[in-house]
Short mmCIF file of C-alpha atoms and ligand atoms in Angstrom, two decimals:
data_model
loop_
_atom_site.label_atom_id
_atom_site.label_comp_id
_atom_site.label_asym_id
_atom_site.label_seq_id
_atom_site.Cartn_x
_atom_site.Cartn_y
_atom_site.Cartn_z
CA MET A 171 39.05 251.21 101.80
CA ALA A 172 39.52 251.63 105.54
CA GLN A 173 43.07 252.08 106.79
CA THR A 174 44.11 248.79 108.37
CA TYR A 175 47.54 249.82 109.69
CA LEU A 176 48.62 252.96 111.46
CA PHE A 177 52.26 253.99 111.85
CA LEU A 178 52.92 255.92 115.06
CA THR A 179 56.23 257.44 116.07
CA LEU A 180 57.33 256.60 119.60
CA SER A 181 56.07 259.92 120.95
CA GLN A 182 52.78 259.55 119.04
CA VAL A 183 52.39 256.15 120.70
CA LEU A 184 52.47 257.79 124.14
CA THR A 185 49.85 260.32 123.03
CA ALA A 186 47.65 257.54 121.62
CA ILE A 187 47.94 255.54 124.86
CA CYS A 188 46.90 258.54 126.96
CA LEU A 189 43.99 259.27 124.59
CA ASP A 190 42.88 255.66 124.97
CA PHE A 191 43.08 255.88 128.79
CA ARG A 192 41.08 259.13 128.74
CA GLY A 193 38.58 258.00 126.12
CA TYR A 194 37.55 254.74 127.72
CA GLU A 195 38.09 255.21 131.41
CA PRO A 196 37.82 253.58 133.81
CA GLN A 197 39.93 250.61 132.62
CA THR A 198 41.21 249.53 136.00
CA MET A 199 41.83 245.89 135.04
CA LEU A 200 43.88 247.04 132.07
CA PHE A 201 45.77 249.52 134.27
CA CYS A 202 46.74 246.66 136.62
CA GLU A 203 47.97 244.56 133.66
CA VAL A 204 50.01 247.51 132.40
CA LEU A 205 51.51 248.18 135.84
CA ARG A 206 52.43 244.50 136.11
CA ALA A 207 54.13 244.62 132.70
CA LEU A 208 55.99 247.84 133.57
CA ASP A 209 57.19 246.32 136.84
CA ALA A 210 58.06 249.82 138.08
CA PRO A 211 60.13 249.72 141.27
CA GLY A 212 58.28 250.94 144.34
CA VAL A 213 54.82 250.93 142.74
CA LYS A 214 52.17 248.94 144.58
CA TYR A 215 48.56 248.73 143.47
CA ARG A 216 45.29 247.10 144.37
CA ARG A 217 41.93 247.02 142.62
CA GLU A 218 38.63 247.35 144.38
CA PRO A 219 36.20 245.27 142.29
CA GLY A 220 33.30 247.32 140.98
CA LYS A 221 35.01 250.64 141.72
CA ALA A 222 36.44 253.02 139.15
CA GLY A 223 39.83 253.60 140.73
CA LEU A 224 42.94 251.97 142.18
CA TRP A 225 44.71 251.93 145.53
CA LEU A 226 48.29 252.96 144.77
CA SER A 227 51.52 253.66 146.53
CA TYR A 228 54.62 254.93 144.77
CA GLY A 229 57.81 256.85 145.40
CA ASN A 230 58.40 257.35 149.11
CA GLN A 231 54.77 256.83 150.06
CA GLY A 232 54.25 253.93 152.38
CA LYS A 233 50.47 253.90 152.51
CA LEU A 234 48.23 253.04 149.59
CA ARG A 235 46.02 255.93 148.53
CA TRP A 236 42.97 256.01 146.31
CA LEU A 237 43.28 257.45 142.80
CA GLU A 238 40.53 257.71 140.20
CA GLY A 239 39.43 259.80 137.20
CA GLU A 240 41.92 262.26 135.71
CA ALA A 241 44.42 261.76 138.55
CA LEU A 242 44.57 258.02 137.84
CA VAL A 243 44.88 258.52 134.07
CA ASP A 244 47.68 261.09 134.62
CA PHE A 245 49.45 258.64 136.91
CA MET A 246 49.24 255.85 134.31
CA CYS A 247 50.49 258.12 131.50
CA ARG A 248 53.42 259.25 133.68
CA GLN A 249 54.33 255.65 134.53
CA ILE A 250 54.57 254.72 130.85
CA ASP A 251 56.44 257.89 129.94
CA ASN A 252 58.92 257.54 132.82
CA ALA A 253 59.55 253.88 132.07
CA ASN A 254 61.58 254.80 128.92
CA LEU A 255 60.58 251.51 127.36
CA ASP A 256 62.54 250.05 124.50
CA PRO A 257 60.42 249.77 121.31
CA GLU A 258 59.76 246.02 121.70
CA HIS A 259 58.51 246.48 125.24
CA LEU A 260 56.40 249.47 124.14
CA ALA A 261 54.88 247.39 121.31
CA ALA A 262 53.93 244.71 123.87
CA ILE A 263 52.24 247.37 126.03
CA CYS A 264 50.44 248.68 122.91
CA ARG A 265 49.11 245.19 122.14
CA MET A 266 47.71 245.06 125.65
CA ILE A 267 46.13 248.51 125.50
CA PHE A 268 44.88 248.65 121.90
CA GLN A 269 43.90 244.94 121.89
CA THR A 270 45.29 244.47 118.41
CA PRO A 271 48.58 243.31 116.83
CA CYS A 272 51.32 245.96 117.11
CA ARG A 273 54.93 245.64 115.96
CA VAL A 274 58.11 247.68 115.90
CA ASP A 275 58.99 249.15 112.51
CA ARG A 276 60.49 252.16 110.78
CA HIS A 277 58.56 254.73 108.78
CA PRO A 278 59.01 253.79 105.09
CA ASP A 279 59.83 257.40 104.06
CA THR A 280 61.53 258.99 107.04
CA GLY A 281 63.13 255.92 108.64
CA GLN A 282 61.88 257.10 112.04
CA PRO A 283 61.39 254.27 114.54
CA GLY A 284 57.85 253.64 115.65
CA ILE A 285 55.07 251.14 116.15
CA VAL A 286 52.73 249.80 113.50
CA VAL A 287 49.26 249.37 114.97
CA GLN A 288 46.78 247.15 113.17
CA THR A 289 43.38 248.87 113.32
CA ASP A 290 41.61 245.76 111.99
CA MET A 291 39.19 247.97 110.08
CA ALA A 292 39.24 245.61 107.07
CA ALA A 293 37.11 243.26 109.20
CA PHE A 294 34.56 245.99 109.93
CA GLN A 295 31.17 246.09 108.32
CA CYS A 296 28.47 248.58 109.31
CA ARG A 297 25.31 246.69 110.40
CA GLN A 298 23.14 249.81 110.05
CA CYS A 299 21.94 249.34 113.61
CA GLY A 300 21.90 253.11 114.23
CA HIS A 301 23.50 252.72 117.67
CA CYS A 302 26.25 255.29 117.00
CA CYS A 303 23.76 257.87 115.68
CA ARG A 304 21.21 257.35 118.46
CA ARG A 305 23.30 256.68 121.54
CA LEU A 306 26.79 258.16 121.30
CA ASP A 307 27.80 261.72 122.06
CA TYR A 308 28.88 263.69 119.00
CA ARG A 309 27.26 267.03 119.86
CA ASP A 310 30.46 269.04 119.40
CA GLY A 311 31.60 266.84 116.55
CA MET A 312 31.17 269.06 113.51
CA THR A 313 34.49 270.53 112.43
CA GLN A 314 35.24 273.81 110.68
CA ALA A 315 36.21 271.76 107.61
CA ASP A 316 32.80 270.03 107.64
CA LEU A 317 31.10 273.39 107.90
CA GLU A 318 33.06 274.89 104.98
CA ARG A 319 32.40 271.81 102.86
CA LEU A 320 28.65 271.94 103.50
CA LYS A 321 28.57 275.69 102.84
CA LYS A 322 30.32 275.17 99.49
CA MET A 323 27.76 272.51 98.60
CA GLY A 324 24.92 274.85 99.51
CA ARG A 325 23.53 272.30 102.01
CA ASN A 326 21.48 274.80 103.99
CA ASP A 327 19.07 272.01 104.90
CA ILE A 328 21.88 270.45 106.98
CA LEU A 329 23.43 273.71 108.17
CA ALA A 330 20.05 274.75 109.60
CA TRP A 331 20.63 272.10 112.32
CA VAL A 332 24.13 273.37 113.22
CA ARG A 333 24.61 276.03 115.89
CA THR A 334 27.95 277.79 116.15
CA THR A 335 28.68 278.95 119.65
CA ARG A 336 31.52 279.45 122.15
CA THR A 337 32.40 277.08 124.95
CA VAL A 338 33.02 278.40 128.48
CA ARG A 339 36.74 278.41 127.60
CA GLY A 340 36.02 280.68 124.64
CA ASP A 341 36.62 278.09 121.88
CA ILE A 342 34.31 278.12 118.88
CA THR A 343 32.26 274.96 118.50
CA HIS A 344 29.74 273.82 115.90
CA ARG A 345 27.00 271.94 117.72
CA ILE A 346 24.90 269.25 116.05
CA TRP A 347 22.00 268.65 115.85
CA VAL A 348 20.19 271.71 117.24
CA ILE A 349 16.50 272.29 116.43
CA PRO A 350 16.46 275.28 114.02
CA GLY A 351 15.64 278.59 115.71
CA THR A 352 16.21 277.18 119.23
CA ASN A 353 19.03 276.26 121.59
CA GLU A 354 17.63 272.75 122.03
CA PHE A 355 19.38 269.64 120.82
CA ALA A 356 17.14 267.44 118.71
CA PRO A 357 16.25 264.18 120.50
CA SER A 358 18.11 262.33 117.75
CA CYS A 359 19.84 263.10 114.48
CA PRO A 360 17.22 264.48 112.06
CA PHE A 361 18.93 262.72 109.15
CA LEU A 362 18.64 259.24 110.61
CA LYS A 363 15.78 257.34 108.99
CA ARG A 364 14.25 253.91 109.46
CA GLY A 365 15.39 251.38 106.87
CA GLY A 366 13.25 248.75 105.20
CA CYS A 367 14.22 245.90 107.59
CA PRO A 368 13.59 245.62 111.33
CA HIS A 369 16.34 247.34 113.38
CA GLN A 370 17.78 248.90 110.22
CA TRP A 371 18.63 252.61 110.26
CA ILE A 372 19.88 254.68 107.34
CA CYS A 373 21.76 257.96 107.17
CA SER A 374 19.90 260.12 104.66
CA ILE A 375 22.96 262.36 104.20
CA HIS A 376 25.44 259.49 104.01
CA ASP A 377 27.62 260.98 101.24
CA VAL A 378 28.06 264.32 102.98
CA ARG A 379 27.84 263.33 106.66
CA PRO A 380 30.26 265.00 109.11
CA ASP A 381 33.72 263.48 109.49
CA ILE A 382 32.98 262.34 113.03
CA CYS A 383 30.31 260.03 111.57
CA ARG A 384 32.44 259.06 108.56
CA ASN A 385 35.41 258.11 110.77
CA TYR A 386 33.47 256.06 113.32
CA PRO A 387 34.72 253.63 114.55
CA VAL A 388 38.48 254.02 114.14
CA SER A 389 39.43 250.56 115.45
CA ARG A 390 38.11 247.28 116.83
CA LYS A 391 38.63 248.50 120.38
CA HIS A 392 36.82 251.78 119.64
CA ALA A 393 33.87 249.73 118.35
CA LEU A 394 33.99 247.35 121.30
CA MET A 395 34.20 250.09 123.91
CA THR A 396 31.38 252.16 122.40
CA GLY A 397 28.90 249.37 121.61
CA CYS A 398 29.27 249.14 117.81
CA PRO A 399 28.45 245.64 116.46
CA GLY A 400 30.39 246.15 113.22
CA PHE A 401 32.93 243.48 114.19
CA ASP A 402 30.13 241.06 115.02
CA ILE A 403 30.76 241.39 118.72
CA HIS A 404 27.23 242.41 119.70
CA THR A 405 23.76 241.80 118.37
CA PRO A 406 22.27 244.64 116.29
CA GLY A 407 19.69 246.59 118.26
CA GLN A 408 21.34 245.83 121.60
CA PRO A 409 20.74 248.62 124.13
CA ALA A 410 23.59 251.04 124.72
CA PRO A 411 25.62 250.80 127.90
CA SER A 412 24.09 252.78 130.78
CA GLY A 413 25.57 256.03 132.10
CA ASN A 414 26.87 258.92 130.04
CA PRO A 415 27.12 258.11 126.36
CA PRO A 416 30.67 257.54 125.15
CA ASN A 417 31.93 259.84 122.42
CA LYS A 418 31.47 258.86 118.82
S1 SF4 B 114 27.10 251.36 115.64
FE1 SF4 B 114 28.53 250.48 114.14
S2 SF4 B 114 27.31 248.99 113.01
FE2 SF4 B 114 25.87 250.30 114.06
S3 SF4 B 114 25.36 251.92 112.57
FE3 SF4 B 114 27.07 252.68 113.83
S4 SF4 B 114 28.91 252.13 112.67
FE4 SF4 B 114 27.22 250.89 111.84
S1 SF4 B 115 24.58 262.42 110.05
FE1 SF4 B 115 24.17 260.34 109.47
S2 SF4 B 115 25.83 259.15 110.38
FE2 SF4 B 115 25.80 261.15 111.40
S3 SF4 B 115 24.52 260.90 113.22
FE3 SF4 B 115 23.18 261.58 111.56
S4 SF4 B 115 22.37 259.74 110.64
FE4 SF4 B 115 24.14 259.16 111.86
#
C-alpha cells in the first residue's frame, strides 16, 4: 500500500521545500503567499502577472529588482532558512507549499522533532491514461539499483533499451529508452502498449518497471503539477501542459 504519511526532520523539511520550489518552478503566486506568511522585515515583493519571476527588494536595497529561475528559488530557500521558524509556523508553511495536511510531531523511534506530511496517496488510483509514460521526462531515470535488478533477472530485452553514458559533469547515467544500437531516444517507451479500452495504456513490464515509474507520483501535488489524473483532478487523455515536460 502507498505510504500516506511522511515524517521529515526539521532540516529534511527545508530540503523538501527547496526541492518542491526547484521541481515545479515557477510558482510565483505561492512564493508571494510564503513571503506574506514569513513577514520578513525589509522584504518587499511584487508579482508581474504572466511572468515567471518577482520584483524584490531586501536588506539595504531600496529599489525592487527582478529575480527569476534559480536566483529566485535560492532567494526563497534562504528566506525560509533564515526565518528560523518554530515548528508550528513551519508546519503552516508546509501546508501552503505541499498543499496537504502537515502537523508537528516527534519521530516514534528517535523522538526527533519534525513534521508529518500527509502524501494523500491512499486516494490515488492509476487511470492508465499513459500520460506519465508518454509526456513526462524520465530519460535519466534508471538507477544503478534498477540496472542490477534487471541484470540479475536476465531481462536483456529491457536492458537493450538502456544506454549507460557519462554526463558533461562526468557522472554515470543510465538513459532510457534508447533505440538499440543507436544514440537516439525512442519516440516513446517501447514497453507502453495500448489497452483494450479507448485512452487506456498498459505497461507491459509493470512488475519490473524502473523505480522512477513505480514511485510516480509521490504526492497529490506531484500529480497535480505534472498532469496525472490519478486523484481525479483531470480527465484521462487530456493533453500535457505545453513547454518542456516536467520530470516524472
Ligand atoms: S499519469 Fe497518473 S493516472 Fe495516468 S498512467 Fe500515469 S500514474 Fe496512471
Ligand atoms: S516502463 Fe512502463 S511505466 Fe515506465 S515509462 Fe514504460 S510503460 Fe511507462
